[in-house]
Amino acid sequence: MMGAVSLIGGGPGPADLLTVRAARRLAQADVVCFDRLGPTEELRELSPHAELIDVGKLPGYHRVPQEAINALLIDHARAGRQVARLKGGDPFVFGRGGEEVNALTAAGISVEIIPGISSAISVPQSVGIPVTHRGISHTFTVMSGHVPASEDQLRHLAGLDTTLVVLMGMGTLGHTIAGLLRHGLSPDTPAAIIERGFRASQRTTRAPLRDLVLEAHRRGCASPAVIVVGEVVHAMPQWVAAMDPQLPVPEPDLDCQMTQHATHASARGIV
Ligand code: SAH
């Protein structure tokens, strides 16, 4: 009998941020093909009977081509197995999920798609940054920084008055921020970089846009990280002060920034 594939969004890391449906499919799976992000640490408990395959490390490949992953999924499904294809976040947010669905359906294999909590929303949220906030921002734009944005895109983004969320953006951070500034986004625009969201080593760097690249460099910010640009970074100053264990209280510049944020927010009638 033919097996089937569940394309599963694994959320931003912790197993208890999986959907109930995702956890159920993982528990039923014969094979789990996973990569780096998502709930990889708890996988053995989530899928006690399954063969676990890290497709980030298929033997013989340095960086696994998408075709090799597609072929692996197809082979296991044809062998009659229930295959869980586990991805970080949501499978359709820069996850190449659509490509896998197309390859599988072309091979006559049935595919179920299970959404996941995307890092684009949940990682900023975890440090008190709502991607939208009444009176501050009513749109948000999620972009990939994997490839440098074109001049047209940067001009467009700078004029959108949106919350900008950049995934895979550390390699192109300088290019993106310089472009936004060049096209008129205010250098005072608040911004944040959240590295390793939901991990014990999670770290947040907040700075106005003009200082973000320097600050990221100074602190050695690295992937995986979510970059947020927009006034929403300051939408919940009290919560951030109370909850964000990353905020070192004694640092005078940060102290002064927090006061400014609070004033800024109350001036807008938010707090
Ligand atoms: N499908 C995923 C995104 C895949 S692209 C989703 O919906 O979340 C991979 C990028 O996502 C990383 O480079 C990083 O920018 C971001 N990312 C995913 N998980 C993250 C986490 N726990 N902390 C910080 N960034 C994360």
CSV table of C-alpha atoms in Angstrom, one decimal, residues 58-263:
chain,number,residue,atom,x,y,z
A,58,LEU,CA,22.0,13.5,4.2
A,59,PRO,CA,25.2,11.5,3.6
A,60,GLY,CA,27.2,12.5,0.6
A,61,TYR,CA,25.9,16.0,0.4
A,62,HIS,CA,27.4,19.2,1.8
A,63,ARG,CA,24.2,21.1,1.4
A,64,VAL,CA,21.3,18.9,0.6
A,65,PRO,CA,19.6,19.8,-2.7
A,66,GLN,CA,15.9,20.1,-2.7
A,67,GLU,CA,15.6,17.3,-5.3
A,68,ALA,CA,17.3,14.9,-3.0
A,69,ILE,CA,14.9,15.7,-0.2
A,70,ASN,CA,11.9,15.3,-2.6
A,71,ALA,CA,13.3,12.0,-3.8
A,72,LEU,CA,13.7,10.7,-0.2
A,73,LEU,CA,10.1,11.7,0.7
A,74,ILE,CA,8.8,10.0,-2.5
A,75,ASP,CA,10.8,6.8,-1.8
A,76,HIS,CA,9.6,6.4,1.7
A,77,ALA,CA,6.0,7.1,0.8
A,78,ARG,CA,6.2,4.6,-2.1
A,79,ALA,CA,7.6,2.0,0.4
A,80,GLY,CA,4.2,2.4,2.2
A,81,ARG,CA,5.4,4.5,5.1
A,82,GLN,CA,3.6,7.4,6.8
A,83,VAL,CA,6.2,10.2,6.3
A,84,ALA,CA,6.3,13.3,8.5
A,85,ARG,CA,8.2,16.1,6.8
A,86,LEU,CA,8.9,18.5,9.7
A,87,LYS,CA,9.9,22.1,9.0
A,88,GLY,CA,10.6,25.0,11.3
A,89,GLY,CA,7.8,27.6,11.7
A,90,ASP,CA,5.2,27.4,9.0
A,91,PRO,CA,5.9,25.2,6.0
A,92,PHE,CA,4.8,27.9,3.5
A,93,VAL,CA,6.9,30.8,4.9
A,94,PHE,CA,10.2,30.5,3.2
A,95,GLY,CA,10.1,26.8,3.8
A,96,ARG,CA,10.0,25.5,0.2
A,97,GLY,CA,6.9,23.7,1.3
A,98,GLY,CA,5.1,24.4,-2.0
A,99,GLU,CA,8.0,22.8,-4.0
A,100,GLU,CA,7.8,19.7,-1.9
A,101,VAL,CA,4.0,19.5,-2.3
A,102,ASN,CA,4.4,19.9,-6.1
A,103,ALA,CA,7.0,17.2,-6.4
A,104,LEU,CA,5.0,14.8,-4.2
A,105,THR,CA,1.7,15.3,-6.0
A,106,ALA,CA,3.5,15.0,-9.4
A,107,ALA,CA,4.7,11.6,-8.1
A,108,GLY,CA,1.1,10.6,-7.3
A,109,ILE,CA,1.6,10.8,-3.5
A,110,SER,CA,-1.0,12.2,-1.2
A,111,VAL,CA,0.1,15.1,0.9
A,112,GLU,CA,-1.5,16.7,4.0
A,113,ILE,CA,-0.4,20.2,5.0
A,114,ILE,CA,-0.3,21.2,8.6
A,115,PRO,CA,0.3,24.8,9.5
A,116,GLY,CA,2.8,25.9,12.1
A,117,ILE,CA,3.5,29.0,14.2
A,118,SER,CA,5.9,31.1,12.1
A,119,SER,CA,9.0,32.7,13.6
A,120,ALA,CA,8.0,35.8,11.7
A,121,ILE,CA,5.3,36.5,14.3
A,122,SER,CA,6.2,34.4,17.3
A,123,VAL,CA,9.8,35.4,17.8
A,124,PRO,CA,9.2,39.1,17.9
A,125,GLN,CA,6.2,38.4,20.1
A,126,SER,CA,8.3,36.5,22.6
A,127,VAL,CA,10.2,39.7,23.4
A,128,GLY,CA,7.2,41.9,23.5
A,129,ILE,CA,7.0,43.1,19.9
A,130,PRO,CA,3.6,42.8,18.3
A,131,VAL,CA,3.9,42.9,14.5
A,132,THR,CA,0.7,45.0,14.4
A,133,HIS,CA,-0.5,47.4,17.1
A,134,ARG,CA,-3.6,49.7,17.0
A,135,GLY,CA,-2.4,53.3,16.3
A,136,ILE,CA,1.1,52.2,15.5
A,137,SER,CA,1.1,49.8,12.6
A,138,HIS,CA,-1.7,48.1,10.7
A,139,THR,CA,0.4,46.2,8.2
A,140,PHE,CA,3.4,44.0,8.4
A,141,THR,CA,5.6,42.7,5.7
A,142,VAL,CA,7.7,39.6,5.9
A,143,MET,CA,10.7,39.5,3.6
A,144,SER,CA,13.5,37.1,3.1
A,145,GLY,CA,17.0,38.5,3.2
A,146,HIS,CA,18.5,35.4,1.7
A,147,VAL,CA,19.1,37.3,-1.5
A,148,PRO,CA,19.9,41.0,-1.3
A,149,ALA,CA,16.7,43.1,-2.0
A,150,SER,CA,16.7,45.1,-5.2
A,151,GLU,CA,16.8,48.9,-5.2
A,152,ASP,CA,13.1,49.0,-6.2
A,153,GLN,CA,12.1,46.7,-3.4
A,154,LEU,CA,14.0,48.8,-0.8
A,155,ARG,CA,12.4,52.0,-2.1
A,156,HIS,CA,9.0,50.4,-1.9
A,157,LEU,CA,9.6,49.0,1.6
A,158,ALA,CA,10.9,52.3,2.9
A,159,GLY,CA,7.7,54.0,1.8
A,160,LEU,CA,5.2,51.5,3.0
A,161,ASP,CA,4.9,52.6,6.6
A,162,THR,CA,4.8,49.0,7.6
A,163,THR,CA,6.3,46.8,10.2
A,164,LEU,CA,9.2,45.0,8.4
A,165,VAL,CA,10.1,41.5,9.5
A,166,VAL,CA,13.2,40.0,7.9
A,167,LEU,CA,14.0,36.3,8.0
A,168,MET,CA,17.3,34.9,6.9
A,169,GLY,CA,18.5,38.5,7.0
A,170,MET,CA,21.8,38.6,8.9
A,171,GLY,CA,24.0,38.1,5.8
A,172,THR,CA,22.4,41.0,4.0
A,173,LEU,CA,21.7,43.2,7.1
A,174,GLY,CA,24.0,46.1,6.0
A,175,HIS,CA,22.6,46.1,2.5
A,176,THR,CA,18.9,46.1,3.7
A,177,ILE,CA,19.3,48.8,6.4
A,178,ALA,CA,21.5,51.1,4.2
A,179,GLY,CA,18.8,50.8,1.4
A,180,LEU,CA,15.9,51.6,3.8
A,181,LEU,CA,17.8,54.7,5.1
A,182,ARG,CA,18.8,55.8,1.6
A,183,HIS,CA,15.2,55.7,0.5
A,184,GLY,CA,14.0,57.9,3.4
A,185,LEU,CA,13.1,55.6,6.3
A,186,SER,CA,13.8,57.6,9.4
A,187,PRO,CA,17.1,56.8,11.1
A,188,ASP,CA,15.2,57.0,14.4
A,189,THR,CA,13.0,54.1,13.5
A,190,PRO,CA,13.2,51.5,16.2
A,191,ALA,CA,14.6,48.1,15.3
A,192,ALA,CA,15.4,44.8,16.9
A,193,ILE,CA,17.3,41.6,16.2
A,194,ILE,CA,16.1,38.5,18.0
A,195,GLU,CA,18.6,35.6,17.8
A,196,ARG,CA,17.7,32.0,18.6
A,197,GLY,CA,14.1,32.7,19.5
A,198,PHE,CA,12.8,30.4,22.3
A,199,ARG,CA,16.2,28.8,23.0
A,200,ALA,CA,17.9,29.2,26.3
A,201,SER,CA,20.5,31.3,24.5
A,202,GLN,CA,17.9,33.7,23.0
A,203,ARG,CA,19.2,37.3,22.8
A,204,THR,CA,17.7,40.6,21.8
A,205,THR,CA,19.5,43.6,20.4
A,206,ARG,CA,17.5,46.8,20.2
A,207,ALA,CA,18.7,50.0,18.4
A,208,PRO,CA,17.4,52.8,16.3
A,209,LEU,CA,17.9,52.0,12.6
A,210,ARG,CA,20.9,54.2,12.2
A,211,ASP,CA,22.8,52.1,14.8
A,212,LEU,CA,21.5,48.7,14.1
A,213,VAL,CA,24.3,47.4,11.9
A,214,LEU,CA,27.0,48.7,14.1
A,215,GLU,CA,25.3,47.3,17.2
A,216,ALA,CA,24.8,43.9,15.5
A,217,HIS,CA,28.4,43.8,14.6
A,218,ARG,CA,29.5,44.8,18.0
A,219,ARG,CA,27.5,42.1,19.6
A,220,GLY,CA,28.3,39.5,17.0
A,221,CYS,CA,24.7,38.9,16.1
A,222,ALA,CA,24.2,35.7,14.0
A,223,SER,CA,21.6,33.5,12.3
A,224,PRO,CA,19.0,32.3,13.1
A,225,ALA,CA,17.6,35.6,13.9
A,226,VAL,CA,14.4,37.6,13.2
A,227,ILE,CA,15.0,41.3,12.4
A,228,VAL,CA,12.1,43.7,13.1
A,229,VAL,CA,12.0,47.3,11.9
A,230,GLY,CA,9.2,49.6,13.0
A,231,GLU,CA,7.6,51.6,15.8
A,232,VAL,CA,6.0,48.4,17.1
A,233,VAL,CA,9.4,47.6,18.6
A,234,HIS,CA,8.4,50.1,21.3
A,235,ALA,CA,4.7,49.2,21.6
A,236,MET,CA,4.8,47.5,25.0
A,237,PRO,CA,7.6,49.1,27.0
A,238,GLN,CA,6.4,48.2,30.4
A,239,TRP,CA,6.0,44.6,29.5
A,240,VAL,CA,9.4,44.5,28.0
A,241,ALA,CA,11.0,46.1,31.0
A,242,ALA,CA,9.2,43.6,33.3
A,243,MET,CA,9.6,40.5,31.2
A,244,ASP,CA,12.6,40.7,29.0
A,245,PRO,CA,15.4,39.1,31.0
A,246,GLN,CA,17.8,40.1,28.2
A,247,LEU,CA,17.5,43.8,29.1
A,248,PRO,CA,20.5,44.7,31.2
A,249,VAL,CA,19.1,47.3,33.6
A,250,PRO,CA,22.4,48.9,34.6
A,251,GLU,CA,23.4,49.9,31.0
A,252,PRO,CA,22.8,53.7,30.9
A,253,ASP,CA,22.0,54.0,27.2
A,254,LEU,CA,19.5,51.2,27.3
A,255,ASP,CA,17.9,52.8,30.4
A,256,CYS,CA,17.6,56.0,28.7
A,257,GLN,CA,16.2,54.3,25.6
A,258,MET,CA,13.5,52.6,27.7
A,259,THR,CA,12.4,55.9,29.2
A,260,GLN,CA,12.2,57.4,25.8
A,261,HIS,CA,10.1,54.5,24.6
A,262,ALA,CA,7.7,54.9,27.5
A,263,THR,CA,7.3,58.6,26.9
